[in-house]
Every structure is written in C-alpha cells, then in structure tokens.
Short mmCIF file of C-alpha atoms in Angstrom, two decimals:
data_model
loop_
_atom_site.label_atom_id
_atom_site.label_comp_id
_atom_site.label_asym_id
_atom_site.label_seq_id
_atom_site.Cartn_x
_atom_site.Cartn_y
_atom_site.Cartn_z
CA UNK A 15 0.00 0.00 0.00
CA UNK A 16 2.73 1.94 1.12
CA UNK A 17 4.74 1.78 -2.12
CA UNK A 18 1.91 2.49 -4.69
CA UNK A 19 1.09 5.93 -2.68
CA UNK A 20 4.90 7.30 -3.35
CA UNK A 21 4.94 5.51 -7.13
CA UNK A 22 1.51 8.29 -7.48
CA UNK A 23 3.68 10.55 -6.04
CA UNK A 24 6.49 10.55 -8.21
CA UNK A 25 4.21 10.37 -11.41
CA UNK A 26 2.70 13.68 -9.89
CA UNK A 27 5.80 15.29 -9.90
CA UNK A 28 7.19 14.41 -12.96
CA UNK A 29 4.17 15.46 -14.66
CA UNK A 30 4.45 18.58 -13.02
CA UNK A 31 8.34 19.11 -13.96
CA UNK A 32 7.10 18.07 -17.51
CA UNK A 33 4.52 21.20 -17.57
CA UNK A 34 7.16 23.84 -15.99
CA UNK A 35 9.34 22.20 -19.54
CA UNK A 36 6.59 23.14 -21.63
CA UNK A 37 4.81 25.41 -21.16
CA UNK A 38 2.14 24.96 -23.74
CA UNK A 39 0.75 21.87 -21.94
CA UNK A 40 -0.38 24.26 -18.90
CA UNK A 41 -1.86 26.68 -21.78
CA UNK A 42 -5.87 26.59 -21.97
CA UNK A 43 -6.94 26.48 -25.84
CA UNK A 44 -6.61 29.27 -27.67
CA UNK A 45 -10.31 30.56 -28.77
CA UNK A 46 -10.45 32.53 -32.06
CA UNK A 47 -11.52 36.13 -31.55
CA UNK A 48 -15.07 37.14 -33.43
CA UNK A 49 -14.59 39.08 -36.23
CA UNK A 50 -14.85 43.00 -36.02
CA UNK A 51 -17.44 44.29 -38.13
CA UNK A 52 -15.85 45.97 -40.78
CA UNK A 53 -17.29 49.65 -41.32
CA UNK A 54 -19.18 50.35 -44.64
CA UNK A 55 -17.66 52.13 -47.49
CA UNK A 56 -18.44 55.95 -47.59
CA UNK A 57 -20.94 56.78 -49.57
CA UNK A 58 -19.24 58.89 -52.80
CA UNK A 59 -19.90 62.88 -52.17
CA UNK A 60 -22.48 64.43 -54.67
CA UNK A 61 -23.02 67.95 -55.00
CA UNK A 62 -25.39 69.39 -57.37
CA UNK A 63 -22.88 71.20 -59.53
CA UNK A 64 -25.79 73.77 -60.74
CA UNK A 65 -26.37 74.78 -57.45
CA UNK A 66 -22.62 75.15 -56.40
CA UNK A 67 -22.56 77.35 -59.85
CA UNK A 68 -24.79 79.30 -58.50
CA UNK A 69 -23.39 79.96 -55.25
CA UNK A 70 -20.25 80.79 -56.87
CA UNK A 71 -22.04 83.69 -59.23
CA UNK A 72 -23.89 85.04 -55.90
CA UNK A 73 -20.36 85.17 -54.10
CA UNK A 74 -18.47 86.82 -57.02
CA UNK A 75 -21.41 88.75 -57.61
CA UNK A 76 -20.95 90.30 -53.66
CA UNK A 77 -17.38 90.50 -53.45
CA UNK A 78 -16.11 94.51 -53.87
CA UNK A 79 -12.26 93.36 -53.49
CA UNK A 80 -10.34 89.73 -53.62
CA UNK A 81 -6.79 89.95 -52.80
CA UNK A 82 -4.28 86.44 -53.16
CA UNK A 83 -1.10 85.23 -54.45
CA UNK A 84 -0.78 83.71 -57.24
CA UNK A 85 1.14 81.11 -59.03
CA UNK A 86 0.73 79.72 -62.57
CA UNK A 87 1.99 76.45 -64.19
CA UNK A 88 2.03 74.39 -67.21
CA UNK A 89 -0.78 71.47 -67.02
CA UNK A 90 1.08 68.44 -65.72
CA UNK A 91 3.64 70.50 -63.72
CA UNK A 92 4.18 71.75 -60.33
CA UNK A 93 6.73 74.29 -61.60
CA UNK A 94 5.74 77.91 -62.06
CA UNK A 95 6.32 80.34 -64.66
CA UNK A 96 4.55 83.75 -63.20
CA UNK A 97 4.35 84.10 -59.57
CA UNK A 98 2.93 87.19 -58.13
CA UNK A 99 0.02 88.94 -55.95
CA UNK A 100 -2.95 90.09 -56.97
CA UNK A 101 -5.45 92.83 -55.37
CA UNK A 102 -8.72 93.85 -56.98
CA UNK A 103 -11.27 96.17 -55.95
CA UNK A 104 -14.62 97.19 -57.84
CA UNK A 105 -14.35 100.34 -58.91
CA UNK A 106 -17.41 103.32 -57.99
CA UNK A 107 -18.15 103.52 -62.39
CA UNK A 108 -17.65 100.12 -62.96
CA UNK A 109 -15.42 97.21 -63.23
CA UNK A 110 -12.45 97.26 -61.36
CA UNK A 111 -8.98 98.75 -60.26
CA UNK A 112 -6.49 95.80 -60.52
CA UNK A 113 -2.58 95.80 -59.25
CA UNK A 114 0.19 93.00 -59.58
CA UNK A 115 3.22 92.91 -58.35
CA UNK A 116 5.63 89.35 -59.34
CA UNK A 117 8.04 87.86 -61.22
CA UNK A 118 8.50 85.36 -64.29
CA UNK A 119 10.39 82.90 -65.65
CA UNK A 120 13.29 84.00 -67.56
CA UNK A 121 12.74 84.00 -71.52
CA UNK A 122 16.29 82.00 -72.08
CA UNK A 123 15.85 79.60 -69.39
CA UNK A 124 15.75 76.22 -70.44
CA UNK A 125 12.49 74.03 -70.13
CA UNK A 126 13.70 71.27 -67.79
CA UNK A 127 15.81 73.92 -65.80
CA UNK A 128 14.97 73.26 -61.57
CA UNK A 129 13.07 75.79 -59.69
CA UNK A 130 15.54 76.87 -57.82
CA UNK A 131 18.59 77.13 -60.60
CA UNK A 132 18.21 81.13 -60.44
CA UNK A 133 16.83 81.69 -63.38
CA UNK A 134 13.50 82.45 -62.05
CA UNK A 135 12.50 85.28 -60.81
CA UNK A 136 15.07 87.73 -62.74
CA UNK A 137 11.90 89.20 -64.56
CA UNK A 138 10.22 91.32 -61.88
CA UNK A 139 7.22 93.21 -63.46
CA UNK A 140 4.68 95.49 -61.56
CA UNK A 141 1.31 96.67 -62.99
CA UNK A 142 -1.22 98.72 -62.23
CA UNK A 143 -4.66 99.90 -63.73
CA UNK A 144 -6.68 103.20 -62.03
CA UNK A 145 -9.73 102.90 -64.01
CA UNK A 146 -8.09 104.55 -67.05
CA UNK A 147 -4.87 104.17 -67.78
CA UNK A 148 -2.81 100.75 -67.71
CA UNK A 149 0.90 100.86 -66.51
CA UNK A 150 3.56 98.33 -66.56
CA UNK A 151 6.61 98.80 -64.60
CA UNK A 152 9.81 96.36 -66.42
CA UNK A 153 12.70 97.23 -64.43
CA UNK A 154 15.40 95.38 -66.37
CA UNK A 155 14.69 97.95 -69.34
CA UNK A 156 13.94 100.99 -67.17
CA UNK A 157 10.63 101.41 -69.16
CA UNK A 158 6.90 102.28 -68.26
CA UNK A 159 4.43 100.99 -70.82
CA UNK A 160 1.69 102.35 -70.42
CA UNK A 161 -2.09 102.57 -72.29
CA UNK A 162 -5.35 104.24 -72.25
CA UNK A 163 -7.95 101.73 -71.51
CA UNK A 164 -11.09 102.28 -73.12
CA UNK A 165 -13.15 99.12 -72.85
CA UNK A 166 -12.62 95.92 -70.81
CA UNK A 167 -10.96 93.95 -73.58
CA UNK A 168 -7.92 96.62 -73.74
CA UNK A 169 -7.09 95.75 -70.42
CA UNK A 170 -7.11 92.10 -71.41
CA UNK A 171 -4.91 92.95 -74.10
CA UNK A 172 -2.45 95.31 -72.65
CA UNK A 173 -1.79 92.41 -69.75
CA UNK A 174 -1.70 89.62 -72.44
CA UNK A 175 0.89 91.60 -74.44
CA UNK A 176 2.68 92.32 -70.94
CA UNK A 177 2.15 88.17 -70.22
CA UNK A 178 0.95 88.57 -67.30
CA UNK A 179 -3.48 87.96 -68.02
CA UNK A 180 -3.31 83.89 -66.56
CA UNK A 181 -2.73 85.73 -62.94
CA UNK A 182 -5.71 86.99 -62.88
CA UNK A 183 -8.77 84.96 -62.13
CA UNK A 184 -10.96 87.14 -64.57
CA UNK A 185 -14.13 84.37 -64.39
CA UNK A 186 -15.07 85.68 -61.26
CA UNK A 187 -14.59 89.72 -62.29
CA UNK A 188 -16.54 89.66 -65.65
CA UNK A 189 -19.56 91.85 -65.63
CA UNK A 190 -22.12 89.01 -65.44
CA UNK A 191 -19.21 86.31 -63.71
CA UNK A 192 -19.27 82.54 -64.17
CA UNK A 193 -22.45 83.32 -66.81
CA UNK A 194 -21.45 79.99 -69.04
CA UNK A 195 -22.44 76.87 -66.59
CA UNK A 196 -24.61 74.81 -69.49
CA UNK A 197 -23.80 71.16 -68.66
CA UNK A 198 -21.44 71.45 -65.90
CA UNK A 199 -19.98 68.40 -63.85
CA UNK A 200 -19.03 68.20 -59.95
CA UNK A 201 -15.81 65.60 -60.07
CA UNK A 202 -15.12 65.86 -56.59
CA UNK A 203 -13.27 67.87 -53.86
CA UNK A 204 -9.49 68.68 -53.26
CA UNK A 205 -8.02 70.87 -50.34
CA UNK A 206 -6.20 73.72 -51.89
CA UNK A 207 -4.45 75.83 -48.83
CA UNK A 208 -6.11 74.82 -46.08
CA UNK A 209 -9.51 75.13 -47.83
CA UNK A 210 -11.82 72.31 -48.68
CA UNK A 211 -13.07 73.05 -52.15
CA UNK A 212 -15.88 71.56 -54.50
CA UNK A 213 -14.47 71.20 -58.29
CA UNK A 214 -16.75 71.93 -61.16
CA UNK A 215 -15.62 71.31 -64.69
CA UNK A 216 -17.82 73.36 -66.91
CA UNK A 217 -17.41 72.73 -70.70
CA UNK A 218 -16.72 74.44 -73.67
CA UNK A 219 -19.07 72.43 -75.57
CA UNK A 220 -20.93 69.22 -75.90
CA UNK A 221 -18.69 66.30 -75.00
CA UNK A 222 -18.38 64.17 -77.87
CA UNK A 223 -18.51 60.42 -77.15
CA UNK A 224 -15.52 58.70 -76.18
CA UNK A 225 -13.69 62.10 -75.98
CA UNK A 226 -11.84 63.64 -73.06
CA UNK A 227 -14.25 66.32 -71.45
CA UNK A 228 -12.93 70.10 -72.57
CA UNK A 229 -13.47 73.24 -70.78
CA UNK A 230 -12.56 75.18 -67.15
CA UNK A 231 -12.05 73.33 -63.89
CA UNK A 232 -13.03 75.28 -61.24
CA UNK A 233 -12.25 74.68 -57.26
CA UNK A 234 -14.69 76.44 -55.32
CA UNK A 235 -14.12 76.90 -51.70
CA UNK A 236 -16.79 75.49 -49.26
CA UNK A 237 -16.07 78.54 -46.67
CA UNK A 238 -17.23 81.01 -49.35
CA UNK A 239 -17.61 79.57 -52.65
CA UNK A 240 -14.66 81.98 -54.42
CA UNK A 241 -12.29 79.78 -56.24
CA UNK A 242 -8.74 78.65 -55.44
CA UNK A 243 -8.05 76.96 -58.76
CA UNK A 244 -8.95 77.75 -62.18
CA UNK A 245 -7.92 75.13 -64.80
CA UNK A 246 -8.01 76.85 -67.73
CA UNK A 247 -7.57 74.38 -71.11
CA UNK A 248 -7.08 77.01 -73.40
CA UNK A 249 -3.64 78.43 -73.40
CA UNK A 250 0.18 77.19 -72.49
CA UNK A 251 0.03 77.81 -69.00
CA UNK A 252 -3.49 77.26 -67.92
CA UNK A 253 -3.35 76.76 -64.10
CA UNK A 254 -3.84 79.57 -61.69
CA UNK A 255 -3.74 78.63 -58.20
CA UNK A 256 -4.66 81.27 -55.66
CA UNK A 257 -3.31 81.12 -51.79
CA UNK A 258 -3.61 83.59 -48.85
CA UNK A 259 -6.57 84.35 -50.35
CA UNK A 260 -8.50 87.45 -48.75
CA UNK A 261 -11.78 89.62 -49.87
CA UNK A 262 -12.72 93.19 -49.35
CA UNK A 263 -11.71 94.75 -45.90
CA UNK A 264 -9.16 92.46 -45.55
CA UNK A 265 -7.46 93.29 -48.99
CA UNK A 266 -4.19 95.26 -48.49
CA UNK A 267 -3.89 99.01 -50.20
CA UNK A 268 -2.53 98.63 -53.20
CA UNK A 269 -1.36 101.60 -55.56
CA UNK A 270 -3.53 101.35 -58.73
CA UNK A 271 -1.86 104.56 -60.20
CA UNK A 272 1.71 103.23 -60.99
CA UNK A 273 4.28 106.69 -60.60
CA UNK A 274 7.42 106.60 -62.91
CA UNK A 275 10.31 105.76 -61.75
CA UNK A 276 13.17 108.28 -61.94
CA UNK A 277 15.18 107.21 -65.29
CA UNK A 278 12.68 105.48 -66.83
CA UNK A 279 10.93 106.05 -70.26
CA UNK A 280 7.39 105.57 -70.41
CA UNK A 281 6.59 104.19 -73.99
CA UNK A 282 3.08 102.84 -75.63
CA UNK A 283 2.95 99.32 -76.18
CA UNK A 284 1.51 99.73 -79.67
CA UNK A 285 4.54 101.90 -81.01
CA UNK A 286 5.97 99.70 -82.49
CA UNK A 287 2.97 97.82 -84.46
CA UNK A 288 2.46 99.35 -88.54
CA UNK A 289 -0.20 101.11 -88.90
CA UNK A 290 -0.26 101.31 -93.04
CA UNK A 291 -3.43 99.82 -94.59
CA UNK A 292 -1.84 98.03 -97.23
CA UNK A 293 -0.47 95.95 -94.41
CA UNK A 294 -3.72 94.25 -93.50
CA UNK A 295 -4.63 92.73 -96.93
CA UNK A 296 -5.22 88.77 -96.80
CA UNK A 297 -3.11 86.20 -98.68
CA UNK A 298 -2.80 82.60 -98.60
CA UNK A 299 -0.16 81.49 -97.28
CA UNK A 300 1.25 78.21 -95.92
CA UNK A 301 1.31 77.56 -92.12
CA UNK A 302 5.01 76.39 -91.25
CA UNK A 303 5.42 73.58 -90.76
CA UNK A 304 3.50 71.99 -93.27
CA UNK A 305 5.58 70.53 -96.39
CA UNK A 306 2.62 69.24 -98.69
CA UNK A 307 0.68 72.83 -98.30
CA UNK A 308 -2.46 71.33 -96.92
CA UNK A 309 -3.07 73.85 -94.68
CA UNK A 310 -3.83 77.19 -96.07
CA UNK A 311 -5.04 79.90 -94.62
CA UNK A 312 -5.88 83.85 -94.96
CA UNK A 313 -3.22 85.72 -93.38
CA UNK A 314 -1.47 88.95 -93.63
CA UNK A 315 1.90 87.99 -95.22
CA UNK A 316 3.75 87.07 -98.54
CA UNK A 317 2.64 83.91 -100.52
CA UNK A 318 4.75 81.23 -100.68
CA UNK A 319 7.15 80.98 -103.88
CA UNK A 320 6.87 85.29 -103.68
CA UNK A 321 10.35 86.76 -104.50
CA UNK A 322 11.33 87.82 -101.11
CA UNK A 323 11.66 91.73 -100.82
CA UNK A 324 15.06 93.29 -101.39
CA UNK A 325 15.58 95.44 -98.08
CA UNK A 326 19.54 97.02 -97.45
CA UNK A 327 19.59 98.00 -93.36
CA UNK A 328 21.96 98.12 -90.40
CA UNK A 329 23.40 95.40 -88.13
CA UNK A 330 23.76 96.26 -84.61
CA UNK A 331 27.31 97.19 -84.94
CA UNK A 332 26.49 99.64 -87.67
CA UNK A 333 27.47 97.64 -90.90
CA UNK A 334 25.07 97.86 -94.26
CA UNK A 335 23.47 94.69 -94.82
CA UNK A 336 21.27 93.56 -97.32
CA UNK A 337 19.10 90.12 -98.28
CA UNK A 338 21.25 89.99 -101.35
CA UNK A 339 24.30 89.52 -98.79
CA UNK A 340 22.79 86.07 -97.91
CA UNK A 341 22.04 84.54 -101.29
CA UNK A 342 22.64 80.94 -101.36
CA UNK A 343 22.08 80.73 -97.87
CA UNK A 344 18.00 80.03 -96.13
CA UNK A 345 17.39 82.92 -94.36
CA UNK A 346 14.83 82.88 -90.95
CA UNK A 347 13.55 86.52 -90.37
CA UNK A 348 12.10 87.09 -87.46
CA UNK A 349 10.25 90.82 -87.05
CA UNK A 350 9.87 91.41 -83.57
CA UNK A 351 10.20 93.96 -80.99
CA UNK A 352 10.96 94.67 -77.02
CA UNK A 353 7.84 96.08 -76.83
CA UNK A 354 6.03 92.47 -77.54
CA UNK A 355 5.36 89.96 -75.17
CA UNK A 356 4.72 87.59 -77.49
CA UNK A 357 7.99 88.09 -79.44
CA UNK A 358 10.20 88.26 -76.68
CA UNK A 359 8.63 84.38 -76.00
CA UNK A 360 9.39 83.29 -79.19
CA UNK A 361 13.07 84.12 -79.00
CA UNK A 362 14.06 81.30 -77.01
CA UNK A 363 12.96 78.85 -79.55
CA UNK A 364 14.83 81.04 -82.58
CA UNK A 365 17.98 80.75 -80.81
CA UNK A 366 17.30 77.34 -80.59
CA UNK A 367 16.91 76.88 -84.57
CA UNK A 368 20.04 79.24 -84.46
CA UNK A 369 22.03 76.73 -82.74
CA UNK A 370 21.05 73.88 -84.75
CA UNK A 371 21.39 75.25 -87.85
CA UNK A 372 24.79 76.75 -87.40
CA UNK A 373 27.48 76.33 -90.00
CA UNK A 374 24.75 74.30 -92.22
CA UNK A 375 24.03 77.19 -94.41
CA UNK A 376 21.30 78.78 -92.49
CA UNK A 377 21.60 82.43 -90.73
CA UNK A 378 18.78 83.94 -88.19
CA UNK A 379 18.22 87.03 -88.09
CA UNK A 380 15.88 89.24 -85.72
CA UNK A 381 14.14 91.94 -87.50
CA UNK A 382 13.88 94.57 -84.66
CA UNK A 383 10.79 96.83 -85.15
CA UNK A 384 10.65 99.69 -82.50
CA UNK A 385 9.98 103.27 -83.52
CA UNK A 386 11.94 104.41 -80.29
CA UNK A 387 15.32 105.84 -80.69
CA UNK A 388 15.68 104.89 -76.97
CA UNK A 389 14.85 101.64 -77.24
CA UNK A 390 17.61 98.96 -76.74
CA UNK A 391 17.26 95.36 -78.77
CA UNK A 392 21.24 94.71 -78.69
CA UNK A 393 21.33 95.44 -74.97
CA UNK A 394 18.02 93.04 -74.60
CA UNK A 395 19.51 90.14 -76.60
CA UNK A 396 22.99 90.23 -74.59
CA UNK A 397 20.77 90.38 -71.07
CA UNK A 398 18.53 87.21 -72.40
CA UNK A 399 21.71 85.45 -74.37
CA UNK A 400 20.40 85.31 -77.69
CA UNK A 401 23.02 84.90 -79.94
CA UNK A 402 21.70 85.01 -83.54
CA UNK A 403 21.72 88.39 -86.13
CA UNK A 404 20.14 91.82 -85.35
CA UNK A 405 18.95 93.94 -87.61
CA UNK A 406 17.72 97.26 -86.80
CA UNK A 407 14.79 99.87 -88.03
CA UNK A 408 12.92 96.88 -89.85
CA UNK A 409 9.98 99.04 -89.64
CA UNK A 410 11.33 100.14 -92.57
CA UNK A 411 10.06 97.33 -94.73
CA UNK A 412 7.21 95.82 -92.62
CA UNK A 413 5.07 97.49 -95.30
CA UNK A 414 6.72 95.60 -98.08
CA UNK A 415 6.88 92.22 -95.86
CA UNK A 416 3.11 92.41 -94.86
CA UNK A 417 3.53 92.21 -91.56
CA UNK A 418 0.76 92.72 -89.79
CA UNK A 419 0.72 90.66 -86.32
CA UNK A 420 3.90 90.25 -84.10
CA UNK A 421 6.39 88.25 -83.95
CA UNK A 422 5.75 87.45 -87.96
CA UNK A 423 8.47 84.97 -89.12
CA UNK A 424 9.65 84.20 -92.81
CA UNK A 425 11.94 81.63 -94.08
CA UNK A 426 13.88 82.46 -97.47
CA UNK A 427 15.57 79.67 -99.37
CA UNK A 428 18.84 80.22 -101.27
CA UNK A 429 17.23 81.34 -104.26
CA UNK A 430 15.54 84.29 -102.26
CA UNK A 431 12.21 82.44 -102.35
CA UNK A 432 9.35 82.68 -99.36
CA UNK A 433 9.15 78.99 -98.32
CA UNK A 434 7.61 79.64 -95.08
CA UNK A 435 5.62 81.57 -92.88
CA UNK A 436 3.89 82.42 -89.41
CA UNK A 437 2.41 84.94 -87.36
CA UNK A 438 2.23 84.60 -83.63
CA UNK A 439 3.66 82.41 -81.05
CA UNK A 440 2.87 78.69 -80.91
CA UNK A 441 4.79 76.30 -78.37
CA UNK A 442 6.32 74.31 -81.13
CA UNK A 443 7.98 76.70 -83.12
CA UNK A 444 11.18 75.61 -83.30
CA UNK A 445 10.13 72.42 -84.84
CA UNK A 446 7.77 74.02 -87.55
CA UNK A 447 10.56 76.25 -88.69
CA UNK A 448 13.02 73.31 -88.48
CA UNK A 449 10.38 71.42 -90.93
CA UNK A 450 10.70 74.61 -93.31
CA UNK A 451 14.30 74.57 -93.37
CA UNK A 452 14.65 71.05 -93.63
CA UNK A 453 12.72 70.66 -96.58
CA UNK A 454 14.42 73.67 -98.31
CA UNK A 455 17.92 72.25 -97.62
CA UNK A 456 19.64 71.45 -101.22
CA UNK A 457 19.53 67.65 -101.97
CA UNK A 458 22.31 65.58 -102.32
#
C-alpha cells in the first residue's frame, strides 16, 4: 500500500516538472476572436454642380475686393512660370482697379531647368490699372508701358501683351461672372491651402462620345464659394492657383496709379505695331510647318514661292546689310520687338533653330521693329543670351513684308524664295521652322 502511494507521487511530480518544460501543456486552448465588423464604405460625395454654380455667381457677384497670391503652371507640372500677388477692388463707375506685383520665368531659361537654378525670378514686373490708364513697370529695361484703356478687352490685351493675363482669375470679375455653366460636372473635392473646395468642370461644348471632357475646372471653396483653382484648357500655361486668399476689408492698399520711376521712359505698347493699310490685306499662305501645303489659310503675309523683298539696313554694330548679302544661304527673319510679349517668347525657340542650324548654311536674323530711338534690342539680346543676327529699323520694310501681327516669321531659301511663314507664337515653333528649313535644304 505503502509503495503504490509514493509511485503516485512521483508520477505527480514528474508530470508537473514536464509542464514547468513546456509550457504549452499548462496553456488553456486558444479561442479565435469574433470578427470586427468591418465599417461600410463611404458613400461617394455628390453635390449638385448647378447649385454650387450658382453659389459661386452670388459670391463673385458680392465681393467689392479679392486679394491672393498667385502662381501659374504648365498642365502636368508643379513648376511655375509667373508668380505674383494680386489685389482687386470694384471700382465706384464700374469694373475694377487691378494691381500686380511678381516675377517670371526667364525668356532664355531652359524648359527642364529646376526651380531653384536662379533663373527664375530675374523678370520682376509690376502693374497697375486706375480705371483709365494701364501701366507696366519692367525694371530690367527701365521702361513704363503704359495705355489708355477704353473698354474691358484693352485691359485684357495690354496684360496679355505684358504676359501677365493667366494671374488673374478674370471668371469671377466679368460683368455678369461665371455666366457659361450649361452642362457642368461636380468631379469631386481637393483641399487647396487649407480650404476644402468643390471642383466643377464646366465645358466648352458638348462632349463628344468617347472624348476627353474640354473646358474650365473650377475649385470652389466650401467657406465662401470663391475659387482657389482655375484650370483653364485654353492656353500654355493654364493653371492659376490662388493662396492667402482674402476679400474686401481684408485686402491690403494697393497703388492702382503706378508713378514713374526716376530714369525710366514711359513708352506705348503699340509703337511699335504698322499702322499702313496696305499691311492688313489677306493672302494665302502656308502655315510652317506643313511641307505638302495642306493647310492654307488667310493671313497677312507674302505667298509662298513670292520673290522675297530686297531690303539694305543696319546690323547692330552699324554695318550695311542687305538680303542679297545672304544669297545661297536660307534665311529665318524674325520681325519682332521689345515692346512684344509675345515676341520676346518666341526668342528662345529662334535661338534654338540658331544653334542647330549653325554652320549648315542657315543664318537667323531678328528683324527689330521699334519706332523708339531709346529703345535697346542689342542690350536686350545680350541680357537674355540670344546669340543670332540683329537687324535694326525693320519698320522700314514691314510694309513691303506684310507684316501685320507680331512676332511674324519668314523663311527664305537660297534662291531668295518665301518657303515659309507664321504669325504669332505657338509652343512648337522651333520644330515648324526646323520642318521649313529642312525641306528647303539642297539635296544631295
């Protein structure tokens, strides 16, 4: 009896030595945990994008001053090309007083240049408009341009010629603003600044099916339905994004009479554009760019296959030149002027062809139209490092050249032939005009 009460007791202990071993033999099962009820998706946001239109129009509609800065990019980039700040007030006989004060990106710098490489920034402009008279402040030149605004679309022009218009969100300070809202779309919100904002894309026209959706994306602010985005697909640089935004008493003073600087000229903008009559008669003409001639169109310059004009003027260092100088050679001339926004955006994209072309045959020369003896295109080109030929007082022959519309552009082949040209600034100009020349080139 004795002996099979301590053989219990040893098998006690072992099997207790045998649980402190392993420990997972003391261990209760393991129960699985209920699932936690997962939450339900949100329900998508809708917003009745009439309505929000609405809103919008009754807000702009109220507002006697908007104040913000500003900053404008390329679609598809974070990178801005005009930075500035804008203040706006209504003015007592209508419309309104407007003032901007910024910077843009240098004309020569290169596309895929960083923000921060310097280049930015070294064209400081400052404008202001007092009801009548819109002034322009270019410090690099020591110039005021300035204009008598009679209607609403001067002012549009003055600032587009100036480059400057895509800072200013001019939906919202139309007479009747945000009046076009026929089959707009809500496609969502986005925080822009701190501000929770309702976008609205309203189109241009109709969709078409299977086609991407065309028009103005607006982001309206919940707070106060004013917008802090405008998406603009007309145009190279069609985003304007508005921060620190700020509406009538809290809108800084601004000076909407610009003074003049001590040392500076004050010039019109429109000096420099012909005036002659003769100058506005439509031709045909081929676009450049486009070898087979399938695109005509009715445009104030010389035909193609038209004898280009004999003209004899001076270089920038004083020398008598003439077309006939250049025979054998394809000749780019580009008439352009300080004076023109527009031209002075082209230029990088000449010196590019300039560059290319060098050596092969080709010469570029700028065609400077002014009507300023103070004026100063050499100085201009060595400040913006554009490298190619100068040619001063073209106005001399714009008559004779047809040019109408600035920058206008011609290309001359060897035999003193117009094989190409264009009027205006499009964002592929260096390739159209390296199509021209390539397909004037002599074959081997």
């Amino acid at each position: 009896m004795r002996a099979c009460f301590v053989a219990i007791l040893a098998v006690l202990f072992l099997g207790a030595c045998d649980s402190k071993d392993d420990p997972s033999k003391s261990k209760p099962p393991t129960i699985a945990a209920a699932p936690k009820p997962q939450p339900k998706p949100a329900e998508p946001i809708k917003k009745d994008p009439a309505q929000v239109m609405q809103e919008a129009r009754d807000a702009a509609t109220k507002v006697r001053a908007i104040g913000y800065s500003a900053a404008v990019t390329r679609a598809g980039s974070d990178q801005a090309v005009l930075k500035g700040n804008v203040a706006a007030v209504r003015a007592e006989a209508g419309g309104w007083l407007l003032h901007l004060k910024g910077s843009s990106e240098r004309a020569d710098k290169p596309a895929a240049a960083p923000a921060d490489s310097g280049s930015f920034g070294a064209n400081p402009f400052e404008i202001g408009y007092d009801g009548a008279n819109a002034r322009s402040i270019r410090e690099e030149d020591k110039v005021v341009f300035e204009k008598v605004i009679l209607e609403w679309e001067d002012l549009l022009d003055f600032l587009q010629d100036q480059n400057t218009r895509p800072l200013v969100a001019w939906e919202i300070m139309s007479e009747k603003p945000l009046e076009a809202a026929t089959g707009a779309t809500f496609e969502g919100q986005e925080t822009i600044g701190g501000e929770l904002c309702d976008i609205i894309l309203v189109p241009h026209a109709a969709p078409q099916a299977d086609a991407p959706a065309r028009g103005t994306r607006y982001s309206f602010a919940v707070s106060d339905r004013l917008p802090r985005r405008i998406v603009r697909s007309e145009g190279e640089n069609p985003v304007l994004t508005m921060s620190e935004f700020v509406t009538n008493s809290d809108v800084p003073g601004a000076v909407y009479a610009l003074p003049t600087p001590n040392g500076f000229r004050i010039r019109d903008p429109d000096a420099g554009k012909p005036r002659n009559a003769d100058a506005v008669t439509a031709v045909k003409t081929r676009i450049l760019g486009d070898p087979e001639n399938r695109l005509d169109m009715a445009t104030t310059s010389l035909k193609i296959g038209d004898e280009a004009p004999a003209w004899e003027l001076k270089d920038a260092s004083g020398k008598v030149v003439s077309l006939a100088d250049y025979k054998g050679k394809i000749v780019v001339m580009d008439f352009w002027g300080t004076w023109c926004g527009w031209c002075v955006k082209a230029m990088p994209a000449i010196e590019q062809v300039h560059q290319k072309y060098k050596g092969k045959g080709v010469v570029v020369l700028g065609m400077n139209t002014e009507n300023d003896p103070n004026a100063d295109p050499a100085g201009f080109m060595r400040r913006n490092n554009f490298t190619y030929g100068l040619i001063l007082n073209a106005e001399k022959i714009t008559q004779k050249y047809k040019v109408f519309g600035f920058p206008t552009l011609y290309v001359i082949d060897g035999k003193g032939k117009v094989v190409g040209a264009e009027s205006g600034f499009s964002p592929d100009l260096a390739d159209k005009l390296s199509a021209v020349i390539d397909d004037a080139m002599p074959k081997n």
